[in-house]
Amino acid sequence: MTRPSISAIIPTWNALRFLPACLSALRAQLQPHDEIVLVDNASRDGAGTWARRHAPDVRLLSLPENLGFAGGTNAGIAAAHGELLLLINDDALAEPGCVDALWAALEANPRVGAAAGALVFSRRPELAASAGIVFQGDGVATDLYLGTPVAQLPNVPHEIFGASGGLALLRRALLDDVGPFAADFFSYLEDADLAWRARLRGWGAVFAPGARARHVYSASGGQGSPFKQRLLGRNRLRLLVRCLPGPILRDCLPAILRYDTLAIGYGLLRRQPMIAAGRIEALAELP
């Protein structure tokens, strides 16, 4: 079967130092009918200027303000022409064969809407950082196979809850059905929100063996930064309220309350008020 056209969507914000390698790795794997859409989220490091001068083959979409991963990716998807949408972080380096492996996993079943590759730590590439999304009973959406040696990852495709936005191949038909990323999430957990909406509409997701990319984690948001803590807390509760069916939410509610109580207590003890602030922001939105 001839592979449909792919649009690689790369939202970027102040990550010029990563872009040359990211783009080069993608160019080596894409076909002439594919495209790369670089969405500049109002970067201050000259990423847009660099792309215009040094990457004329890339479609550049310059946004007047930073819309985050969710809004930036949505803008790229809206401008893209491909039937398939490759999502990859600007600080990720796709290893050889990554794109073909994602497509091989996706094409087997038309009701599989997303294929996830394995992100590995750039400084410890022998360990997996994420191979998709796992949803736990306490409402935590976490990374599948986090910390697992790459040599021990499954070598056959298998169903997963959802694909991480850091490395995924999506059918456009999936987004036409369930809608784009939740733009008001800005960043973090927008992929888990999409995974929930996809599953509720009957779409599946699959892990694609052989699809890997090296990833520099929290290059934009900052590992453990107050900004990231606020968005994670806020978006977690938004996701639970918007996506969980009533019976599941009812069954999980004790574990959810326990988790968030402990998280808020930890934040207060460690003088990290944004852990609570994000949750308060989400609760204030409730009717």
Coordinates of C-alpha atoms in Angstrom, one line a residue:
M1 CA 0.0 0.0 0.0
T2 CA 1.3 3.4 -0.9
R3 CA 1.8 5.5 2.2
P4 CA -0.5 8.6 2.4
S5 CA 1.1 12.0 2.6
I6 CA 2.5 13.1 5.9
S7 CA 2.7 16.6 7.4
A8 CA 5.3 16.8 10.2
I9 CA 4.1 19.4 12.7
I10 CA 6.8 21.0 14.9
P11 CA 5.7 23.7 17.4
T12 CA 8.7 25.6 18.6
W13 CA 9.4 28.2 21.2
N14 CA 12.9 29.5 21.9
A15 CA 14.5 26.2 20.8
L16 CA 16.6 27.3 17.9
R17 CA 19.6 25.3 19.2
F18 CA 17.7 22.1 18.6
L19 CA 16.0 22.8 15.2
P20 CA 18.8 22.1 12.7
A21 CA 19.3 18.5 14.0
C22 CA 15.5 17.9 14.4
L23 CA 14.8 19.0 10.8
S24 CA 17.7 17.2 9.4
A25 CA 16.6 13.9 11.0
L26 CA 13.1 14.3 9.6
R27 CA 14.2 15.2 6.1
A28 CA 16.1 12.0 5.8
Q29 CA 12.9 10.0 6.4
L30 CA 10.2 11.9 4.6
Q31 CA 9.1 11.4 1.0
P32 CA 8.8 14.1 -1.7
H33 CA 5.0 14.4 -1.2
D34 CA 5.4 15.0 2.5
E35 CA 5.9 18.3 4.2
I36 CA 7.3 19.8 7.4
V37 CA 5.3 22.6 9.1
L38 CA 7.3 24.6 11.7
V39 CA 5.1 26.6 14.0
D40 CA 7.0 29.4 15.6
N41 CA 5.3 30.3 18.9
A42 CA 6.6 33.9 19.0
S43 CA 10.1 32.7 19.8
R44 CA 12.6 35.4 21.0
D45 CA 15.7 33.5 19.8
G46 CA 15.3 34.1 16.1
A47 CA 14.0 30.7 15.2
G48 CA 11.6 32.1 12.5
T49 CA 14.4 34.2 10.9
W50 CA 16.7 31.2 10.9
A51 CA 14.1 29.0 9.3
R52 CA 13.4 31.5 6.5
R53 CA 17.1 31.7 5.7
H54 CA 18.3 28.2 6.2
A55 CA 15.3 25.9 5.8
P56 CA 13.4 27.2 2.7
D57 CA 11.9 23.7 2.3
V58 CA 10.0 24.0 5.6
R59 CA 6.6 25.7 5.7
L60 CA 7.0 28.3 8.4
L61 CA 3.9 29.5 10.4
S62 CA 4.8 32.4 12.6
L63 CA 2.3 33.1 15.4
P64 CA 2.0 36.6 17.0
E65 CA 1.9 35.1 20.5
N66 CA 2.9 31.9 22.2
L67 CA -0.1 29.5 22.1
G68 CA 1.8 26.7 23.8
F69 CA 2.1 23.1 22.5
A70 CA -1.6 22.7 22.2
G71 CA -2.4 25.9 20.3
G72 CA 0.7 25.8 18.3
T73 CA 0.1 22.2 17.2
N74 CA -3.5 23.0 16.3
A75 CA -2.4 25.9 14.1
G76 CA 0.1 23.6 12.3
I77 CA -2.5 21.0 11.8
A78 CA -5.0 23.5 10.4
A79 CA -2.4 24.7 7.9
A80 CA -1.1 21.2 7.0
H81 CA -2.0 19.3 3.8
G82 CA -1.2 15.7 4.8
E83 CA -3.6 12.8 5.4
L84 CA -1.3 11.8 8.3
L85 CA 0.1 14.1 10.9
L86 CA 3.4 13.5 12.5
L87 CA 3.8 15.2 15.9
I88 CA 7.3 15.6 17.2
N89 CA 8.8 18.0 19.7
D90 CA 11.4 20.5 18.6
D91 CA 14.0 19.1 20.9
A92 CA 13.5 15.5 19.7
L93 CA 15.8 13.8 17.2
A94 CA 14.0 11.0 15.2
E95 CA 16.2 8.0 14.7
P96 CA 16.4 6.3 11.3
G97 CA 13.3 4.3 10.4
C98 CA 11.1 6.1 12.9
V99 CA 8.5 7.4 10.4
D100 CA 8.3 4.1 8.5
A101 CA 7.8 2.2 11.8
L102 CA 5.0 4.6 12.9
W103 CA 3.2 4.1 9.6
A104 CA 3.6 0.3 9.7
A105 CA 1.9 0.2 13.1
L106 CA -0.9 2.5 12.0
E107 CA -1.8 1.1 8.6
A108 CA -2.8 -2.3 10.0
N109 CA -6.1 -1.2 11.4
P110 CA -8.2 1.8 10.1
R111 CA -9.8 2.3 13.5
V112 CA -6.3 2.9 15.1
G113 CA -6.1 6.6 15.0
A114 CA -2.7 7.1 16.6
A115 CA 0.7 5.3 16.7
A116 CA 3.2 6.2 19.4
G117 CA 6.9 5.9 19.2
A118 CA 9.4 5.6 22.0
L119 CA 11.0 8.7 23.3
V120 CA 14.4 8.0 24.9
F121 CA 16.4 10.3 27.1
S122 CA 19.0 12.2 25.1
R123 CA 21.6 11.7 27.8
R124 CA 20.7 8.1 28.5
P125 CA 19.4 6.8 25.2
E126 CA 19.4 3.2 26.5
L127 CA 16.4 4.1 28.7
A128 CA 12.9 4.8 27.5
A129 CA 11.3 8.1 28.6
S130 CA 7.8 7.5 27.1
A131 CA 6.2 5.1 24.6
G132 CA 2.7 6.5 25.0
I133 CA 0.2 7.3 27.8
V134 CA -1.0 5.2 30.7
F135 CA -4.0 6.2 32.7
Q136 CA -4.0 5.1 36.4
G137 CA -6.8 4.6 38.9
D138 CA -5.9 7.8 40.7
G139 CA -6.4 9.8 37.6
V140 CA -2.7 10.3 36.8
A141 CA -1.8 10.1 33.1
T142 CA 1.8 9.0 33.0
D143 CA 4.4 7.8 30.6
L144 CA 4.3 4.2 29.3
Y145 CA 7.5 2.3 29.8
L146 CA 9.2 5.2 31.7
G147 CA 12.7 4.0 32.7
T148 CA 12.5 0.7 30.9
P149 CA 15.7 -0.3 29.1
V150 CA 15.1 0.1 25.3
A151 CA 16.4 -3.5 24.8
Q152 CA 13.4 -4.7 26.8
L153 CA 10.7 -2.8 25.0
P154 CA 8.1 -5.0 23.1
N155 CA 9.1 -5.8 19.6
V156 CA 5.6 -6.2 18.2
P157 CA 2.9 -3.5 18.0
H158 CA 0.3 -3.5 20.8
E159 CA -2.6 -1.5 22.0
I160 CA -2.0 1.4 24.4
F161 CA -4.2 4.0 26.0
G162 CA -2.9 6.9 23.9
A163 CA 0.0 8.4 22.1
S164 CA 2.3 11.1 23.6
G165 CA 2.3 14.3 21.6
G166 CA 6.1 14.2 21.7
L167 CA 6.3 11.5 19.0
A168 CA 3.1 10.3 17.4
L169 CA 1.6 9.7 14.0
L170 CA -2.1 10.6 13.8
R171 CA -4.8 10.0 11.2
R172 CA -6.4 13.3 10.2
A173 CA -9.7 11.4 10.3
L174 CA -9.2 11.0 14.0
L175 CA -9.0 14.8 14.6
D176 CA -11.8 15.4 12.2
D177 CA -13.9 13.2 14.4
V178 CA -12.9 14.1 17.9
G179 CA -11.6 17.7 17.4
P180 CA -8.1 19.2 17.9
F181 CA -6.1 19.5 21.1
A182 CA -7.7 21.5 23.9
A183 CA -6.1 24.9 23.2
D184 CA -6.9 26.2 26.7
F185 CA -4.5 23.5 28.2
F186 CA -1.7 25.5 26.6
S187 CA 0.9 22.8 27.4
Y188 CA 1.0 19.5 29.3
L189 CA -1.7 16.7 29.3
E190 CA -3.3 17.9 26.1
D191 CA -2.3 14.6 24.6
A192 CA -3.9 12.7 27.4
D193 CA -7.1 14.7 27.0
L194 CA -7.1 13.9 23.2
A195 CA -6.5 10.2 24.0
W196 CA -9.5 10.1 26.3
R197 CA -11.7 11.8 23.7
A198 CA -10.5 9.4 21.0
R199 CA -11.2 6.3 23.1
L200 CA -14.7 7.5 23.9
R201 CA -15.3 7.7 20.2
G202 CA -14.0 4.2 19.5
W203 CA -10.5 5.1 18.2
G204 CA -7.6 2.9 19.2
A205 CA -3.9 3.7 19.7
V206 CA -0.9 1.5 19.2
F207 CA 2.8 1.3 20.2
A208 CA 5.1 1.2 17.2
P209 CA 8.3 -0.8 17.8
G210 CA 11.3 0.6 16.0
A211 CA 10.0 4.2 16.1
R212 CA 12.3 6.1 18.4
A213 CA 13.5 9.7 19.0
R214 CA 16.0 11.1 21.4
H215 CA 14.4 13.8 23.5
V216 CA 15.6 16.6 25.8
Y217 CA 13.0 16.8 28.5
S218 CA 11.4 20.1 29.7
A219 CA 13.6 22.1 27.3
S220 CA 10.8 24.7 27.1
G221 CA 8.8 24.4 30.3
G222 CA 11.6 23.7 32.7
Q223 CA 11.7 20.5 34.7
G224 CA 9.8 21.1 38.0
S225 CA 9.3 24.8 37.2
P226 CA 6.4 26.7 38.9
F227 CA 4.9 27.3 35.5
K228 CA 4.9 23.6 34.7
Q229 CA 3.6 22.7 38.2
R230 CA 0.6 25.1 37.7
L231 CA -0.3 23.8 34.3
L232 CA 0.0 20.2 35.3
G233 CA -2.3 20.6 38.3
R234 CA -4.8 22.7 36.4
N235 CA -4.9 20.5 33.3
R236 CA -5.1 17.3 35.4
L237 CA -8.4 18.4 36.9
R238 CA -9.7 19.8 33.7
L239 CA -9.1 16.5 32.0
L240 CA -10.8 14.5 34.8
V241 CA -13.9 16.7 34.8
R242 CA -14.2 16.9 31.0
C243 CA -13.3 13.4 29.9
L244 CA -14.0 10.7 32.5
P245 CA -17.4 9.1 32.2
G246 CA -19.5 9.4 35.3
P247 CA -19.2 5.8 36.5
I248 CA -15.4 5.8 36.1
L249 CA -15.1 9.2 37.8
R250 CA -17.2 7.9 40.7
D251 CA -15.1 4.7 41.1
C252 CA -11.8 6.6 40.9
L253 CA -12.9 9.6 43.1
P254 CA -11.4 8.4 46.4
A255 CA -8.0 7.7 44.8
I256 CA -8.2 11.0 42.9
L257 CA -8.9 13.0 46.1
R258 CA -6.1 11.2 48.0
Y259 CA -3.6 11.9 45.3
D260 CA -4.4 15.6 45.0
T261 CA -4.6 16.1 48.8
L262 CA -1.1 14.6 49.0
A263 CA 0.2 16.7 46.1
I264 CA -1.1 19.9 47.6
G265 CA 0.3 19.0 51.0
Y266 CA 3.7 18.3 49.4
G267 CA 3.6 21.6 47.6
L268 CA 2.9 23.5 50.8
L269 CA 5.6 21.7 52.7
R270 CA 8.2 22.4 49.9
R271 CA 7.0 26.0 49.4
Q272 CA 5.8 25.2 45.9
P273 CA 2.4 27.0 45.9
M274 CA 1.8 26.5 42.1
I275 CA 1.0 22.9 42.8
A276 CA -2.1 24.0 44.6
A277 CA -2.7 27.2 42.5
G278 CA -3.2 25.2 39.3
R279 CA -5.8 23.0 41.0
I280 CA -7.6 26.0 42.5
E281 CA -7.7 27.6 39.0
A282 CA -9.4 24.5 37.6
L283 CA -11.9 24.2 40.5
A284 CA -12.9 27.8 40.0
E285 CA -14.0 26.9 36.5
L286 CA -16.6 24.4 37.7
P287 CA -20.2 25.5 37.4

